[in-house]
Coordinates of C-alpha atoms in Angstrom, one line a residue:
X1 CA -14.1 -1.9 -15.1
X2 CA -17.2 -2.3 -13.1
X3 CA -17.2 -4.5 -9.9
X4 CA -19.7 -5.4 -7.3
X5 CA -17.1 -5.1 -4.7
X6 CA -13.8 -6.3 -3.4
X7 CA -12.2 -8.1 -0.4
X8 CA -9.4 -6.8 1.7
X9 CA -7.5 -9.1 4.0
X10 CA -6.2 -6.8 6.7
X11 CA -5.6 -6.3 10.4
X12 CA -5.1 -2.6 9.6
X13 CA -1.9 -1.9 11.6
X14 CA -2.3 -4.8 14.1
X15 CA -0.2 -8.0 14.4
X16 CA -1.1 -10.7 11.9
X17 CA -3.2 -12.7 14.5
X18 CA -5.8 -9.9 14.2
X19 CA -6.2 -10.1 10.4
X20 CA -9.7 -10.2 9.1
X21 CA -11.7 -9.5 6.0
X22 CA -13.2 -6.2 4.9
X23 CA -15.7 -6.1 2.1
X24 CA -15.5 -3.0 -0.1
X25 CA -18.7 -2.1 -2.0
X26 CA -18.9 -0.9 -5.6
X27 CA -19.0 2.6 -4.1
X28 CA -15.6 2.2 -2.5
X29 CA -17.0 2.1 1.0
X30 CA -16.7 -0.5 3.7
X31 CA -19.8 -2.7 3.6
X32 CA -22.7 -2.1 6.0
X33 CA -23.3 -4.4 8.9
X34 CA -26.2 -6.1 7.1
X35 CA -24.1 -6.8 4.0
X36 CA -21.2 -8.0 6.2
X37 CA -23.5 -10.4 8.0
X38 CA -24.8 -11.8 4.7
X39 CA -21.2 -12.4 3.5
X40 CA -20.4 -14.1 6.8
X41 CA -23.5 -16.4 6.4
X42 CA -22.3 -17.3 2.9
X43 CA -18.8 -18.0 4.1
X44 CA -20.2 -20.3 6.8
X45 CA -22.2 -22.2 4.2
X46 CA -19.1 -22.5 2.0
X47 CA -17.1 -24.0 4.8
X48 CA -19.4 -27.0 4.6
X49 CA -17.8 -28.0 1.3
X50 CA -14.5 -29.8 0.9
X51 CA -13.1 -27.2 -1.5
X52 CA -14.9 -24.0 -0.5
X53 CA -12.7 -21.5 -2.3
X54 CA -12.6 -23.2 -5.7
X55 CA -13.3 -20.5 -8.2
X56 CA -16.1 -21.4 -10.7
X57 CA -15.9 -19.9 -14.2
X58 CA -19.5 -19.8 -15.4
X59 CA -19.9 -17.1 -18.0
X60 CA -20.4 -13.8 -16.4
X61 CA -20.2 -15.2 -12.9
X62 CA -16.7 -14.4 -11.8
X63 CA -13.6 -13.1 -13.3
X64 CA -10.1 -13.2 -11.9
X65 CA -8.6 -9.8 -12.3
X66 CA -5.3 -8.2 -11.4
X67 CA -5.9 -4.5 -10.8
X68 CA -2.2 -3.6 -10.5
X69 CA -1.5 -2.6 -14.1
X70 CA -4.5 -0.3 -14.2
X71 CA -3.6 1.1 -10.8
X72 CA -0.1 1.8 -11.9
X73 CA -1.3 3.5 -15.1
X74 CA -3.6 5.7 -13.1
X75 CA -0.8 6.7 -10.7
X76 CA 1.3 7.6 -13.8
X77 CA -1.5 10.0 -14.9
X78 CA -1.4 11.9 -11.6
X79 CA 2.3 11.8 -10.7
X80 CA 5.4 12.8 -12.8
X81 CA 7.3 9.5 -12.5
X82 CA 10.2 10.9 -14.5
X83 CA 10.8 13.6 -11.8
X84 CA 10.5 11.0 -9.1
X85 CA 13.0 8.8 -10.8
X86 CA 15.5 11.7 -10.8
X87 CA 15.5 11.9 -7.0
X88 CA 14.8 8.2 -6.2
X89 CA 18.4 7.4 -5.8
X90 CA 18.3 8.6 -2.2
X91 CA 14.8 7.3 -1.4
X92 CA 14.4 4.5 1.1
X93 CA 11.1 2.6 1.5
X94 CA 10.3 0.3 4.3
X95 CA 7.2 -1.9 3.6
X96 CA 7.3 -3.6 7.1
X97 CA 6.7 -6.9 5.1
X98 CA 3.2 -5.7 4.3
X99 CA 0.9 -6.1 1.2
X100 CA 2.3 -3.1 -0.5
X101 CA 5.8 -4.7 -0.7
X102 CA 7.5 -3.9 -4.0
X103 CA 4.8 -1.6 -5.3
X104 CA 7.0 1.5 -5.6
X105 CA 9.8 -0.4 -7.3
X106 CA 7.2 -1.7 -9.9
X107 CA 5.7 1.8 -10.3
X108 CA 9.2 3.3 -11.0
X109 CA 10.6 0.5 -13.1
X110 CA 9.4 1.9 -16.5
X111 CA 11.3 5.2 -15.8
X112 CA 14.4 3.4 -14.4
X113 CA 13.9 4.8 -10.9
X114 CA 16.0 3.0 -8.3
X115 CA 15.1 3.0 -4.6
X116 CA 16.4 1.2 -1.5
X117 CA 13.8 -1.2 -0.3
X118 CA 13.7 -2.5 3.2
X119 CA 11.5 -5.4 4.6
X120 CA 10.1 -5.7 1.1
X121 CA 8.9 -9.3 1.1
X122 CA 5.2 -9.6 1.9
X123 CA 5.0 -12.1 4.8
X124 CA 1.7 -13.3 6.4
X125 CA 3.2 -12.7 9.9
X126 CA 5.0 -9.4 8.8
X127 CA 8.3 -10.9 9.9
X128 CA 7.2 -10.9 13.6
X129 CA 6.5 -7.1 13.5
X130 CA 3.4 -5.3 14.4
X131 CA 3.1 -3.5 11.0
X132 CA 2.3 -0.1 12.3
X133 CA 4.1 3.3 11.9
X134 CA 5.7 3.0 15.3
X135 CA 9.1 4.2 16.5
X136 CA 10.1 0.6 17.2
X137 CA 9.9 -0.2 13.5
X138 CA 12.0 2.7 12.2
X139 CA 15.6 2.0 13.3
X140 CA 16.6 0.2 10.0
X141 CA 15.3 3.0 7.7
X142 CA 16.6 5.8 10.0
X143 CA 20.1 4.2 9.9
X144 CA 20.0 4.0 6.1
X145 CA 19.1 7.7 5.8
X146 CA 21.8 8.7 8.2
X147 CA 24.4 6.5 6.4
X148 CA 23.7 8.3 3.1
X149 CA 24.4 11.7 4.6
X150 CA 22.5 13.3 1.8
X151 CA 20.5 16.5 2.6
X152 CA 17.7 15.5 0.2
X153 CA 17.4 11.9 1.3
X154 CA 13.8 10.7 1.9
X155 CA 12.4 7.8 3.8
X156 CA 8.9 6.3 3.4
X157 CA 7.3 3.7 5.7
X158 CA 4.1 2.0 4.8
X159 CA 2.0 0.1 7.3
X160 CA 0.9 -3.6 6.8
X161 CA -1.9 -3.0 4.3
X162 CA -0.3 0.0 2.7
X163 CA -3.0 2.4 3.7
X164 CA -0.9 4.7 5.9
X165 CA 2.4 6.4 5.1
X166 CA 5.1 7.9 7.3
X167 CA 7.6 10.3 5.7
X168 CA 11.1 10.7 7.2
X169 CA 13.6 13.4 6.4
X170 CA 17.3 13.0 5.7
X171 CA 18.0 12.7 9.5
X172 CA 15.4 10.0 10.0
X173 CA 12.9 12.3 11.7
X174 CA 9.3 12.0 10.9
X175 CA 7.6 14.8 8.9
X176 CA 4.1 15.5 10.2
X177 CA 1.0 14.9 8.2
X178 CA 0.2 18.6 8.4
X179 CA 3.6 19.5 6.8
X180 CA 3.0 16.9 4.1
X181 CA -0.4 18.3 3.4
X182 CA 1.0 21.9 3.2
X183 CA 3.7 20.8 0.8
X184 CA 1.1 19.0 -1.5
X185 CA -1.2 22.0 -1.3
X186 CA 1.6 24.4 -2.2
X187 CA 2.6 22.2 -5.1
X188 CA -0.9 21.9 -6.4
X189 CA -1.4 25.7 -6.2
X190 CA 1.9 26.9 -7.6
X191 CA 2.8 24.1 -10.1
X192 CA -0.3 22.3 -11.2
X193 CA -2.9 25.1 -11.1
X194 CA -5.4 22.9 -13.0

């Protein structure tokens, strides 16, 4: 599929009051300042109408598109979902009520992978949280990991827009990005070799 761009509603990992719009170009980059100013001017113009967000459907003008199925298929091409399903029983995921809520469950559904999901309803105010990977947001998932008392338990925490990930070990301690990178590199070199 070819697109001229996309919109992301995000406050990154800030509280919901700071949400804004990012325009992503067809080259998958954040739009330049000039392009952003053009978009803002168009939005100001649209606000003059009584129904500014009504979608027109003139041929070739706009198309409503759900990217999830294609995204999930692509993930399945890169990741062995069957293997993940085998260890998913002791995997907890905390979405912090962000936009990625439920994604991992949907990705694993075709292979019957079951995970424990916490704070998995996407809420516009993130349930009152600041949806960042902060220690203040980890108590519920840390307790779930400790309660399992399983040496291979795994915790995953996603920030509000799902762009950052924190990995927790079976004791609820965070695993550094450097350690994660080393594990991925080791896997790619020893297992994939392609």
